[in-house]
CSV table of C-alpha atoms and ligand atoms in Angstrom, one decimal:
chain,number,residue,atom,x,y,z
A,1,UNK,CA,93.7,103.0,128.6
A,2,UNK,CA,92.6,105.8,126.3
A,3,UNK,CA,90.3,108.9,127.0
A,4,UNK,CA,86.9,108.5,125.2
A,5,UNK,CA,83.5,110.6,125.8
A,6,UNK,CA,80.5,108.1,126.9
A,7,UNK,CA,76.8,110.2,127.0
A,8,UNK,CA,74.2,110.1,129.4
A,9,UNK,CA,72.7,106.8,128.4
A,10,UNK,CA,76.2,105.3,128.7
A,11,UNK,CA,76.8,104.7,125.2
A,12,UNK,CA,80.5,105.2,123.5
A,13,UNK,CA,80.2,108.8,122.2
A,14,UNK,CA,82.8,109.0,118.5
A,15,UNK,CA,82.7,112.1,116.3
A,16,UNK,CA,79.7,113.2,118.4
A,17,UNK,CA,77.9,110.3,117.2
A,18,UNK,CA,76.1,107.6,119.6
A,19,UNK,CA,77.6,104.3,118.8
A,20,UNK,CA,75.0,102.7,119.8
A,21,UNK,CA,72.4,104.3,117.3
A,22,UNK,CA,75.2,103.9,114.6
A,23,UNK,CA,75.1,100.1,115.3
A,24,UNK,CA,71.4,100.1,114.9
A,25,UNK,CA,71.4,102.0,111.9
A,26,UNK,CA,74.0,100.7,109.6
A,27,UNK,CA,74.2,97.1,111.2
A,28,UNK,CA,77.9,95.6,112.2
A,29,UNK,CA,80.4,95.0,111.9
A,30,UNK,CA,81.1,98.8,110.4
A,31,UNK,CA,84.2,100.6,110.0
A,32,UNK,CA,83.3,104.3,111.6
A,33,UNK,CA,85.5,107.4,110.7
A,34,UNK,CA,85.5,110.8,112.1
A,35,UNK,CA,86.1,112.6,109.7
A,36,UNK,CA,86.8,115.9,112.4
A,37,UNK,CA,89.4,114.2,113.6
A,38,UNK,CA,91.3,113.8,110.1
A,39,UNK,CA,91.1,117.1,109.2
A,40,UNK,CA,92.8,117.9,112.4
A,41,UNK,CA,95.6,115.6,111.5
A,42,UNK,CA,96.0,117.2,107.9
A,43,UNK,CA,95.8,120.8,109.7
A,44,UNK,CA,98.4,119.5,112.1
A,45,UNK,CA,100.6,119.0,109.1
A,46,UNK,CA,99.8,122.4,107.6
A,47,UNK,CA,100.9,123.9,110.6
A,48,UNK,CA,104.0,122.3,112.1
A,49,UNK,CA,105.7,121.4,108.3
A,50,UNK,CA,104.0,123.1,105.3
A,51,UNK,CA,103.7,126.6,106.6
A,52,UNK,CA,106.9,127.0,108.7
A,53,UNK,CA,109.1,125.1,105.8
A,54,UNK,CA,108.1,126.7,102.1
A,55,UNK,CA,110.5,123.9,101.2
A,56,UNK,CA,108.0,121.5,102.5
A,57,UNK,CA,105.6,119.1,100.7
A,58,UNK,CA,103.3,116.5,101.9
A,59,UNK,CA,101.6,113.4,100.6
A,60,UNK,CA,99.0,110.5,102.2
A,61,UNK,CA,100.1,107.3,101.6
A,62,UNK,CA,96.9,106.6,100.1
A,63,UNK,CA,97.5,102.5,101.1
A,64,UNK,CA,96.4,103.2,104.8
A,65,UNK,CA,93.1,104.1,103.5
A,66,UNK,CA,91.7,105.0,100.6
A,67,UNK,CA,88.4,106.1,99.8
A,68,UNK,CA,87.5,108.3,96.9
A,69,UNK,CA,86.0,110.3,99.9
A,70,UNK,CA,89.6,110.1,101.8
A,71,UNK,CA,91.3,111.3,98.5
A,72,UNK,CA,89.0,114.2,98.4
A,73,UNK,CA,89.8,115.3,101.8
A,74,UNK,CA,93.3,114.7,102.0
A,75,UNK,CA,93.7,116.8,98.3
A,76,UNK,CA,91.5,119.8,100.2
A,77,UNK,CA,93.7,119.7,102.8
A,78,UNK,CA,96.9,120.5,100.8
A,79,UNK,CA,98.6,117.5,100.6
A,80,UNK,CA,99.6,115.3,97.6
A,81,UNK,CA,99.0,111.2,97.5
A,82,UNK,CA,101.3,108.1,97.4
A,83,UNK,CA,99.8,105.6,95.5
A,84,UNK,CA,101.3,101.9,95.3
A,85,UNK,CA,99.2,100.1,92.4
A,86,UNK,CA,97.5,100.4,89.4
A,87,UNK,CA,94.5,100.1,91.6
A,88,UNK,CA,95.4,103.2,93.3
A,89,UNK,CA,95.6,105.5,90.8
A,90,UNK,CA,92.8,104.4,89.3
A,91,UNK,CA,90.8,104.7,92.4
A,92,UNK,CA,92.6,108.4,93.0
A,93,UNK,CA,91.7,109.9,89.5
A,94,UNK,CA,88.3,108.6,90.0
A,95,UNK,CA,88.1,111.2,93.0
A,96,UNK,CA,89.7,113.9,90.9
A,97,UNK,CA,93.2,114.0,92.6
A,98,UNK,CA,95.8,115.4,90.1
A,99,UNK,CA,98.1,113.0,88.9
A,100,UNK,CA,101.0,115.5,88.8
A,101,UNK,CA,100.6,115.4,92.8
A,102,UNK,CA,100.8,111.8,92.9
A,103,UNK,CA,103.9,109.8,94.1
A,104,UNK,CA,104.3,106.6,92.9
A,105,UNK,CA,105.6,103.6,94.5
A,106,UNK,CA,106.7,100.4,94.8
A,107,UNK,CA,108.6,97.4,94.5
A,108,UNK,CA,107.8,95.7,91.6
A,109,UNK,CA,105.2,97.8,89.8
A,110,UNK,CA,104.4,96.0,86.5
A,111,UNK,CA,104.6,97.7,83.2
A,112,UNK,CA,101.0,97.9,82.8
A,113,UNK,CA,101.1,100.0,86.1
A,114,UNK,CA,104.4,102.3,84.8
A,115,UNK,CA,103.0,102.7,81.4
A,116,UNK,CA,99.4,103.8,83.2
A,117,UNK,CA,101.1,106.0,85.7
A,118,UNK,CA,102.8,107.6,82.7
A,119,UNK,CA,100.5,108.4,80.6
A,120,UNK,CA,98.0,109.9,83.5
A,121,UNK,CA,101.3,111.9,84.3
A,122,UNK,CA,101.8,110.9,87.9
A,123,UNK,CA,104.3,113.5,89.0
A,124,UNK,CA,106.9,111.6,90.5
A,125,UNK,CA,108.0,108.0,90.8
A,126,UNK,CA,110.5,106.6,93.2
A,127,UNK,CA,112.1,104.1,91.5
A,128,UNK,CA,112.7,100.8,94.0
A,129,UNK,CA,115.5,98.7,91.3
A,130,UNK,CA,117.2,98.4,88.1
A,131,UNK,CA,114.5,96.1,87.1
A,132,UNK,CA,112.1,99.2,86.9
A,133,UNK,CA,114.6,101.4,85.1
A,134,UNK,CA,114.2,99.3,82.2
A,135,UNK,CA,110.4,99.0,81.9
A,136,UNK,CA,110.7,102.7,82.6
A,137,UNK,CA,113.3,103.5,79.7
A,138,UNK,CA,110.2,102.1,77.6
A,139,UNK,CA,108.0,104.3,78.1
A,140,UNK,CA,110.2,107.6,78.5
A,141,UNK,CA,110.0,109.9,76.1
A,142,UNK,CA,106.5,109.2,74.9
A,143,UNK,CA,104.9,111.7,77.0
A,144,UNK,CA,105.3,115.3,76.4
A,145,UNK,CA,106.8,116.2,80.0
A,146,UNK,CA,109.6,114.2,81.2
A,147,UNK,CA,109.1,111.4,83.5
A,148,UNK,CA,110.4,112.8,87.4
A,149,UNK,CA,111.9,110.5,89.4
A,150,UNK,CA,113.0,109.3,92.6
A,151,UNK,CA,116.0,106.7,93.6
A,152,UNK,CA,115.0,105.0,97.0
A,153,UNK,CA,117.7,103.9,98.9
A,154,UNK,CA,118.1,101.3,101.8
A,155,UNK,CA,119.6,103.0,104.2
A,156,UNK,CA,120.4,100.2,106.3
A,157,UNK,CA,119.1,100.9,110.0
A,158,UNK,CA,117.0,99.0,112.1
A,159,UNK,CA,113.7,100.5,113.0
A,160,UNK,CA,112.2,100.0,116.7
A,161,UNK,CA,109.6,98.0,114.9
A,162,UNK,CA,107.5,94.9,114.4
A,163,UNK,CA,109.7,93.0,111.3
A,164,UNK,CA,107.5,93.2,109.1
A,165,UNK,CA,106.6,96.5,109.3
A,166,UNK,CA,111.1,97.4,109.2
A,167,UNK,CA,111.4,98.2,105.3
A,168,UNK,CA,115.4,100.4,106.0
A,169,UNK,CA,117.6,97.6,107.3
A,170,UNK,CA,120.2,96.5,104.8
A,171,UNK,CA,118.3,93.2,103.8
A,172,UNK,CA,114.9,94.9,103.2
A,173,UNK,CA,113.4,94.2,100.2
A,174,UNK,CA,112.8,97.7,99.5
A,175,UNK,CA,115.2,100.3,97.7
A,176,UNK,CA,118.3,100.4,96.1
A,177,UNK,CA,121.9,99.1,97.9
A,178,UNK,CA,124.1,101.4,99.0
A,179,UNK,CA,127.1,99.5,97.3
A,180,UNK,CA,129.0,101.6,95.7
A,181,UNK,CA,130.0,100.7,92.5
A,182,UNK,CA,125.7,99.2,91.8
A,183,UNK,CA,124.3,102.6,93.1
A,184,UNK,CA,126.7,104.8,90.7
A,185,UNK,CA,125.7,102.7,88.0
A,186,UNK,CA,121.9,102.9,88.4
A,187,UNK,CA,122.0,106.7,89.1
A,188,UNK,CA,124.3,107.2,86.1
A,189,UNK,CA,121.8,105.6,83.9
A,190,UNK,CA,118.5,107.6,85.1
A,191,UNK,CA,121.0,110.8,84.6
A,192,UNK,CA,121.9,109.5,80.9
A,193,UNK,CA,118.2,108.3,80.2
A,194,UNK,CA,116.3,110.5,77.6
A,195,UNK,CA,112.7,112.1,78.9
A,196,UNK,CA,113.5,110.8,82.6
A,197,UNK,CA,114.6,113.3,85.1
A,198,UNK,CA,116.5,112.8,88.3
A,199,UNK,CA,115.1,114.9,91.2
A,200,UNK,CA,116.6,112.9,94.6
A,201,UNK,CA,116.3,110.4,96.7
A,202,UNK,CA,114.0,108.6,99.3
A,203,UNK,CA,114.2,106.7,102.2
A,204,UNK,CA,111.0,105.0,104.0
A,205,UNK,CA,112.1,103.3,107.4
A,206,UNK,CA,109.3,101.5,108.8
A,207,UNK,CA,106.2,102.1,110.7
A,208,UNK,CA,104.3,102.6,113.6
A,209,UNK,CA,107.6,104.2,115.1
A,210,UNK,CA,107.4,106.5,118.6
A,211,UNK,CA,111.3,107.4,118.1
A,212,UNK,CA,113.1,109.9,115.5
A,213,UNK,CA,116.0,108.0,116.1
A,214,UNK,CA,116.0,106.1,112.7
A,215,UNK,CA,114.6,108.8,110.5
A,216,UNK,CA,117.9,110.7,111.8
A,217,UNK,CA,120.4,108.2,111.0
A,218,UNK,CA,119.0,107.4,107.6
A,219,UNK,CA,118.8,111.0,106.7
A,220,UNK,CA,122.5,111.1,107.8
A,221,UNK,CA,122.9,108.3,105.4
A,222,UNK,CA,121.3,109.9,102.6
A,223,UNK,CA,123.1,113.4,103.3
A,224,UNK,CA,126.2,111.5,103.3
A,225,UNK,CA,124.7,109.9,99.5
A,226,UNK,CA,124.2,113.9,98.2
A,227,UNK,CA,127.7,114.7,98.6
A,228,UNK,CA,129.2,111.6,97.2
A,229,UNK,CA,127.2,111.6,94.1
A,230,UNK,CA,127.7,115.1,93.7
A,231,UNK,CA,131.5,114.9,94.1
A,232,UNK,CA,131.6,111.3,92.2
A,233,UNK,CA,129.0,112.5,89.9
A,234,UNK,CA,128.1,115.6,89.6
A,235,UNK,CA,124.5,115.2,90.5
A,236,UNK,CA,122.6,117.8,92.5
A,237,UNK,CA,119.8,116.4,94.6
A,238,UNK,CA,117.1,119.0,94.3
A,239,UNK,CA,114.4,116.4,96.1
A,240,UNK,CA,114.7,114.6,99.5
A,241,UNK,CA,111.6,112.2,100.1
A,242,UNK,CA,112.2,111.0,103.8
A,243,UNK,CA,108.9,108.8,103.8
A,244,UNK,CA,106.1,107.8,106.7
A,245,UNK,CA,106.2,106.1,109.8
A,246,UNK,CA,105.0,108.2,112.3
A,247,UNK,CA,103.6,106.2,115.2
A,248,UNK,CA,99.5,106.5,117.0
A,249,UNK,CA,98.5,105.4,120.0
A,250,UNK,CA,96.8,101.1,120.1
A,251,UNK,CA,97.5,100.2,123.6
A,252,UNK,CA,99.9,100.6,126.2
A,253,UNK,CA,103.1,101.6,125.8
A,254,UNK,CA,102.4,103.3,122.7
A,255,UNK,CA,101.9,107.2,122.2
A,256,UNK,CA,100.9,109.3,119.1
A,257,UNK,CA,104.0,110.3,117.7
A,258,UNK,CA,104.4,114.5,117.9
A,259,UNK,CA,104.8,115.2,114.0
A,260,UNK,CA,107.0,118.6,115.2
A,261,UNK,CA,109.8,116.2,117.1
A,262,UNK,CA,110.4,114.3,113.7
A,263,UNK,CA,110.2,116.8,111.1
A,264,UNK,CA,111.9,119.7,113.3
A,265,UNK,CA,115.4,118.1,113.4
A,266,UNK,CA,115.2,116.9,109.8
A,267,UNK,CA,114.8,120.1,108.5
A,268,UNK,CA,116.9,121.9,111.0
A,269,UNK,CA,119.9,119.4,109.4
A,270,UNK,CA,118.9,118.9,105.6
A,271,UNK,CA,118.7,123.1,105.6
A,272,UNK,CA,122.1,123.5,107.2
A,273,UNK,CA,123.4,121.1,105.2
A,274,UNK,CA,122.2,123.0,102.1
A,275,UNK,CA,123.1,126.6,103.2
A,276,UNK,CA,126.6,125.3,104.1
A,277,UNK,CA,126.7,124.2,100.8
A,278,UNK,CA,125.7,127.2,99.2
A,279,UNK,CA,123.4,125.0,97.3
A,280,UNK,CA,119.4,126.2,96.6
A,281,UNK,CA,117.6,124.3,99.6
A,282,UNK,CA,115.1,120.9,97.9
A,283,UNK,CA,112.2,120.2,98.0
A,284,UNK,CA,111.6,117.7,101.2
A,285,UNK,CA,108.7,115.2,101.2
A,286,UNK,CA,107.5,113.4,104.5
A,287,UNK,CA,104.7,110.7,103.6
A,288,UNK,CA,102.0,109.5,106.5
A,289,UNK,CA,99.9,107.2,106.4
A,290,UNK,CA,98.5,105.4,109.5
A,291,UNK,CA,99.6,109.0,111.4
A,292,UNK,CA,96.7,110.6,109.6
A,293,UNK,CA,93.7,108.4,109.9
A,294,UNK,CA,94.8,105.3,112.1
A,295,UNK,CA,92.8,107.0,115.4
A,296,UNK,CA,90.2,108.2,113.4
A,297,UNK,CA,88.7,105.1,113.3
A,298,UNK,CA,86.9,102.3,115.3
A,299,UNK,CA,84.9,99.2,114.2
A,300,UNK,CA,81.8,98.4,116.0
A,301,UNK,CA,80.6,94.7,116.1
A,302,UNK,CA,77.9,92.5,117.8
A,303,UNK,CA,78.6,90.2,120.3
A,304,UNK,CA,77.5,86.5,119.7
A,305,UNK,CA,78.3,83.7,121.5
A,306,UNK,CA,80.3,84.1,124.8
A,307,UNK,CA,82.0,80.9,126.1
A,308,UNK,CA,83.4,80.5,129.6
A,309,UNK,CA,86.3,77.6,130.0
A,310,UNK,CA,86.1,77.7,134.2
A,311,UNK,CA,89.2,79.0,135.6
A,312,UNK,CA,90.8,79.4,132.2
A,313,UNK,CA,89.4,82.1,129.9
A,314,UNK,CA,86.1,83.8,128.2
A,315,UNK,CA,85.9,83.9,125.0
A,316,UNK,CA,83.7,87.0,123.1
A,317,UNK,CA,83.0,86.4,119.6
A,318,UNK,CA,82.1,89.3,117.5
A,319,UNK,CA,80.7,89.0,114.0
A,320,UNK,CA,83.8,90.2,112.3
A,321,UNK,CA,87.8,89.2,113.0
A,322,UNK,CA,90.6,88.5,110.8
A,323,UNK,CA,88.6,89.8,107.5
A,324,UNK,CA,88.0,93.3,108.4
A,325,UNK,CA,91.1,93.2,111.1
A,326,UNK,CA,94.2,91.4,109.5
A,327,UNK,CA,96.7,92.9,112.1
A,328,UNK,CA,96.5,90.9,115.2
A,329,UNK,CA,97.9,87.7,112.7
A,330,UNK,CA,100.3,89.5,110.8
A,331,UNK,CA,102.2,91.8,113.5
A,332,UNK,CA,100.6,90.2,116.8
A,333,UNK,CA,98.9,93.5,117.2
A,334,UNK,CA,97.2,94.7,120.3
A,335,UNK,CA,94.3,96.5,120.8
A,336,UNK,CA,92.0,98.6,123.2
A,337,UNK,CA,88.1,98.3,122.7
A,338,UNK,CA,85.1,99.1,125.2
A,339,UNK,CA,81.3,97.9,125.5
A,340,UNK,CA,79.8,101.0,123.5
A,341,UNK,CA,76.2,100.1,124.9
A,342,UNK,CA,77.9,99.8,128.5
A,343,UNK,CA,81.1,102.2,128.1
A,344,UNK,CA,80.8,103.5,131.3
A,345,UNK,CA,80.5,100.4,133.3
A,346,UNK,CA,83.1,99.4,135.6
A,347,UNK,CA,85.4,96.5,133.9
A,348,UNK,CA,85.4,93.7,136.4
A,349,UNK,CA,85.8,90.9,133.5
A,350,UNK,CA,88.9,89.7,131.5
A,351,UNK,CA,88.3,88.3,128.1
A,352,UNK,CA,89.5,87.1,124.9
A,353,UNK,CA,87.7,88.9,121.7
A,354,UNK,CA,87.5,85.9,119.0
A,355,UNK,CA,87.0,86.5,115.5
A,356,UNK,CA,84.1,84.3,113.4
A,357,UNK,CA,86.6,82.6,111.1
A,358,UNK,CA,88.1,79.2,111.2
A,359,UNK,CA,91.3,79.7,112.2
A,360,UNK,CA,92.4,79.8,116.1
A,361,UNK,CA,94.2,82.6,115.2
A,362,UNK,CA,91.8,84.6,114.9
A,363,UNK,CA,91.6,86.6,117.8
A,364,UNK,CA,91.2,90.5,117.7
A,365,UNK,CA,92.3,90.8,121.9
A,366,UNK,CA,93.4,89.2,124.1
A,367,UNK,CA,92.8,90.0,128.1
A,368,UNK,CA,90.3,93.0,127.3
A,369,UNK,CA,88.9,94.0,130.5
A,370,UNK,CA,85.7,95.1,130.0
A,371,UNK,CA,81.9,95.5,131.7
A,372,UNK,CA,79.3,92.6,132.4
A,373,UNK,CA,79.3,91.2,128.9
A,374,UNK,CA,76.6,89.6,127.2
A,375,UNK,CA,75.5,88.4,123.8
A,376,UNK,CA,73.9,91.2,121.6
A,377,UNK,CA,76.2,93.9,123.1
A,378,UNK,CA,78.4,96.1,121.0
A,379,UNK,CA,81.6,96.2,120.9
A,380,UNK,CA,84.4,99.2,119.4
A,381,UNK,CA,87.6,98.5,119.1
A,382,UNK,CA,90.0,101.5,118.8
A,383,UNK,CA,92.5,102.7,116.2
A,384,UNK,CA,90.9,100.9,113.5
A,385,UNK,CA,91.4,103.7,110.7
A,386,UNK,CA,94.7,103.0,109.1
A,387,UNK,CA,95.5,99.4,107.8
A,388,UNK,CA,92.4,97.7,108.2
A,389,UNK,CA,89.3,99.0,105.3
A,390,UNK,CA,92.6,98.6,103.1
A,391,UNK,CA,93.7,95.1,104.2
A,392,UNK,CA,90.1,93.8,104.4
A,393,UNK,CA,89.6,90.2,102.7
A,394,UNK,CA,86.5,87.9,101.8
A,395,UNK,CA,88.0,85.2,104.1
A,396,UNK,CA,85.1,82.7,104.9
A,397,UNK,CA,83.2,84.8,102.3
A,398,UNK,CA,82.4,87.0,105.0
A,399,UNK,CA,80.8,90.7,103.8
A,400,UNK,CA,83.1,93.3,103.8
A,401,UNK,CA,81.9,96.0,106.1
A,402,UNK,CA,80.9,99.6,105.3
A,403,UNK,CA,82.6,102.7,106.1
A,404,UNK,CA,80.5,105.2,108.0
A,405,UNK,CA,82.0,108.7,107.9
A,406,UNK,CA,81.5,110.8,111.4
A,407,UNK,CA,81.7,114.8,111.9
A,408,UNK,CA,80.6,116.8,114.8
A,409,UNK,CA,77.0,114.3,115.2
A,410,UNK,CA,76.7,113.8,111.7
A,411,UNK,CA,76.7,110.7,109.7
A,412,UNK,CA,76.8,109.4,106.3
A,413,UNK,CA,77.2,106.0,104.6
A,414,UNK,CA,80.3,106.3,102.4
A,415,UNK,CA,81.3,102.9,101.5
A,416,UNK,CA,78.5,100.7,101.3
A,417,UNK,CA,78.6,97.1,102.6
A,418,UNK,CA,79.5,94.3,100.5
A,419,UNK,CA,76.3,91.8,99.3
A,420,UNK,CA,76.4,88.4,98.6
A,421,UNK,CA,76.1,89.2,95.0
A,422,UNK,CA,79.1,91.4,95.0
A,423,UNK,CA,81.4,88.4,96.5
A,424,UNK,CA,80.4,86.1,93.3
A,425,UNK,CA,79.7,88.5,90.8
A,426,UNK,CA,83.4,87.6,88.9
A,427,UNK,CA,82.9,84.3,88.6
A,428,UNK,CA,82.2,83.3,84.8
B,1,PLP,C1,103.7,102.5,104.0
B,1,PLP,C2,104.5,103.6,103.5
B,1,PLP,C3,104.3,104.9,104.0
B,1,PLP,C4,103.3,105.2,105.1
B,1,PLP,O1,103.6,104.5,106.2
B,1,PLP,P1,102.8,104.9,107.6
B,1,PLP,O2,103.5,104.1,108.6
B,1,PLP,O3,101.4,104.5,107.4
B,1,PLP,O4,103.0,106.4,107.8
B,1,PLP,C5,105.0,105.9,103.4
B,1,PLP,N1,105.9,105.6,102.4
B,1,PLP,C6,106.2,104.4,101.9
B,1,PLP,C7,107.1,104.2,100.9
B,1,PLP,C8,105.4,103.3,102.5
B,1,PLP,O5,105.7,102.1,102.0
């Protein structure tokens, strides 16, 4: 179980805020992020990749969480965004973020989305098929600066990860086959196509992973790619994307991945590779998401109704669930959370944490220990930051929450919740 500061009324202390009093004030469920606590992240990065590697470059993949608040902070400190949607792009120039430091992703992006992301002049866009290459071909040329791409590859290794969450191995979905003969032709024709230009290739693994083990062999892979296109076809990668993944703590057994262990031995091999080459060293991008803001965020919620089956289990039902938390159903994802109104009570009781929707399978945790447990408390559940303001849905037309940003004892509303009239307000 995690480290967290409780004060002297026994309340869960989070970005030097009293839970408790945040619970009162904005209601629950909420989704509360300290915003201290990013900025370390982003620092972090700073200091282990941008400032020891001038070759370096980093962007947020903006999907983990995006706020036009999270854009802002995430621009001031020094990174670039990837965007995955017409939605996000929209959303990011809204903050201000400069399109030229945008990355563009995805795996079918429509040509509403390329011709948008065109003519804002997103600065790069990793291109997932040959499907895209033709949408793209259409609007090439029409801008004034040429349109920079990206090829991503599937490198074909397994990632130490939940399947769905795996996006390398060889039947992925994602990125362009190694095959021979298919990838030559595709990254013939972006180096033949007028007002597109080639800069590299990227690889994105998976997620949530503790291990460097698959970031290595795929950058082995794509190494391997550099010197058989430039032999086969005279193509120079100047621009290595090697993508996200970088794990955080939820429960037991896993640990906040050390940025320095993945990044170090990427470098040390991608710059050797280059110097013994004699060719100018690229541009390498690394793209976290959950890394950044995952533990920077916890969702309080009331607990309602708490059922005891005798001698099988105790249910606690919060007024949220599989709406504002879609993890535990999609990977089976596990959790840590504590009583924030009795966080320093010993935890004598083993309990389920049920969701309010109709579904059984909506459970948040299962066999939380926790204090003497009664209806009205408030619960936080732990590493809610990445994946879960993002994912949020209107099942069961149930509100969805508001996010509360934290710093040093300060607080501020910056995503207000939902209303009633917001969750019809489309309907015709
Ligand atoms: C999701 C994704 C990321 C970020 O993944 P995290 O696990 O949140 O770091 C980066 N790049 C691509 C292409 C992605 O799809």
């Amino acid at each position: 179980m995690r480290e967290y500061e409780v004060n002297e009324k026994g309340h869960l202390v989070f970005g030097g805020c009293d839970t408790v009093r945040l619970a009162e004030k904005y209601a629950t469920p909420v989704y509360v992020m300290d915003e201290g606590l990013i900025r370390k992240r982003l620092e972090e990065i700073r200091t282990v990749f941008l400032q020891p590697y001038p070759n370096a470059r980093a962007v947020y993949a903006s999907k983990a969480f995006q706020t036009k608040e999270m854009c802002r902070l995430v621009t001031e400190g020094g990174l670039g965004l990837d965007v995955v949607s017409g939605g996000e792009i929209y959303a990011a120039l809204a903050a201000g973020v400069d399109p030229s430091c945008m990355v563009f992703h995805g795996n079918n992006k429509t040509p509403e989305e390329i011709r948008m992301a065109a003519e804002a002049g997103v600065g790069r866009f990793i291109v997932d098929n040959a499907y895209e290459l033709e949408l793209l071909e259409k609007q090439a040329g029409r801008g004034k600066a040429p349109i920079r791409v990206l090829l991503r590859i599937t490198p074909g290794v397994d990632s130490h990860t939940h399947k769905f969450i795996s996006t390398g191995n060889i039947d992925s979905k994602f990125g362009i086959s190694l095959e021979k003969e298919e990838r030559d032709r595709i990254i013939k024709r972006v180096m033949d196509m007028e007002g597109v230009e080639l800069m590299g290739f990227h690889f994105h693994v998976g997620s949530q992973l503790h291990e460097n083990d698959s970031h290595l062999a795929a950058l082995d892979i794509l190494l391997g790619l550099v010197d058989e296109v430039k032999e086969s076809l005279g193509f120079e990668a100047r621009e290595l994307n090697l993508g996200g993944g970088f794990g955080i703590y939820y429960a037991k057994g896993d640990q906040t991945a050390r940025l320095k262990d993945f990044v170090d031995p990427m470098m040390e091999k991608i710059n050797r590779f280059y110097h013994e080459r004699s060719l100018p060293l690229p541009l390498v991008f690394i793209e976290p998401g959950r890394w950044i803001c995952g533990e920077a965020g916890i969702t309080l919620y009331t607990v309602g109704s708490v059922k005891n089956i005798p001698g099988i289990k105790t249910y606690v039902a919060v007024d949220g669930g599989m709406p504002d938390n879609p993890r535990p159903i999609l990977y089976q994802a596990k959790y840590e959370a504590v009583l924030a109104n009795k966080a320093a009570a010993p935890k004598k009781q083993i309990v389920s944490v049920a969701g309010k929707c109709c579904e059984s399978g909506d459970i948040l945790i299962e066999d939380l220990p926790v204090g003497p447990v009664e209806s009205g408390d408030i619960l936080a559940v732990f590493s809610t930051g990445a994946y879960h303001h993002s994912m949020a849905s209107n099942y069961n037309r149930l509100l969805r929450p508001p996010v509360v940003m934290v710093d040093e004892g300060k607080d501020h509303l910056s995503v207000r919740r939902e209303t009633y009239e917001d969750l019809i307000a489309r309907e015709l």
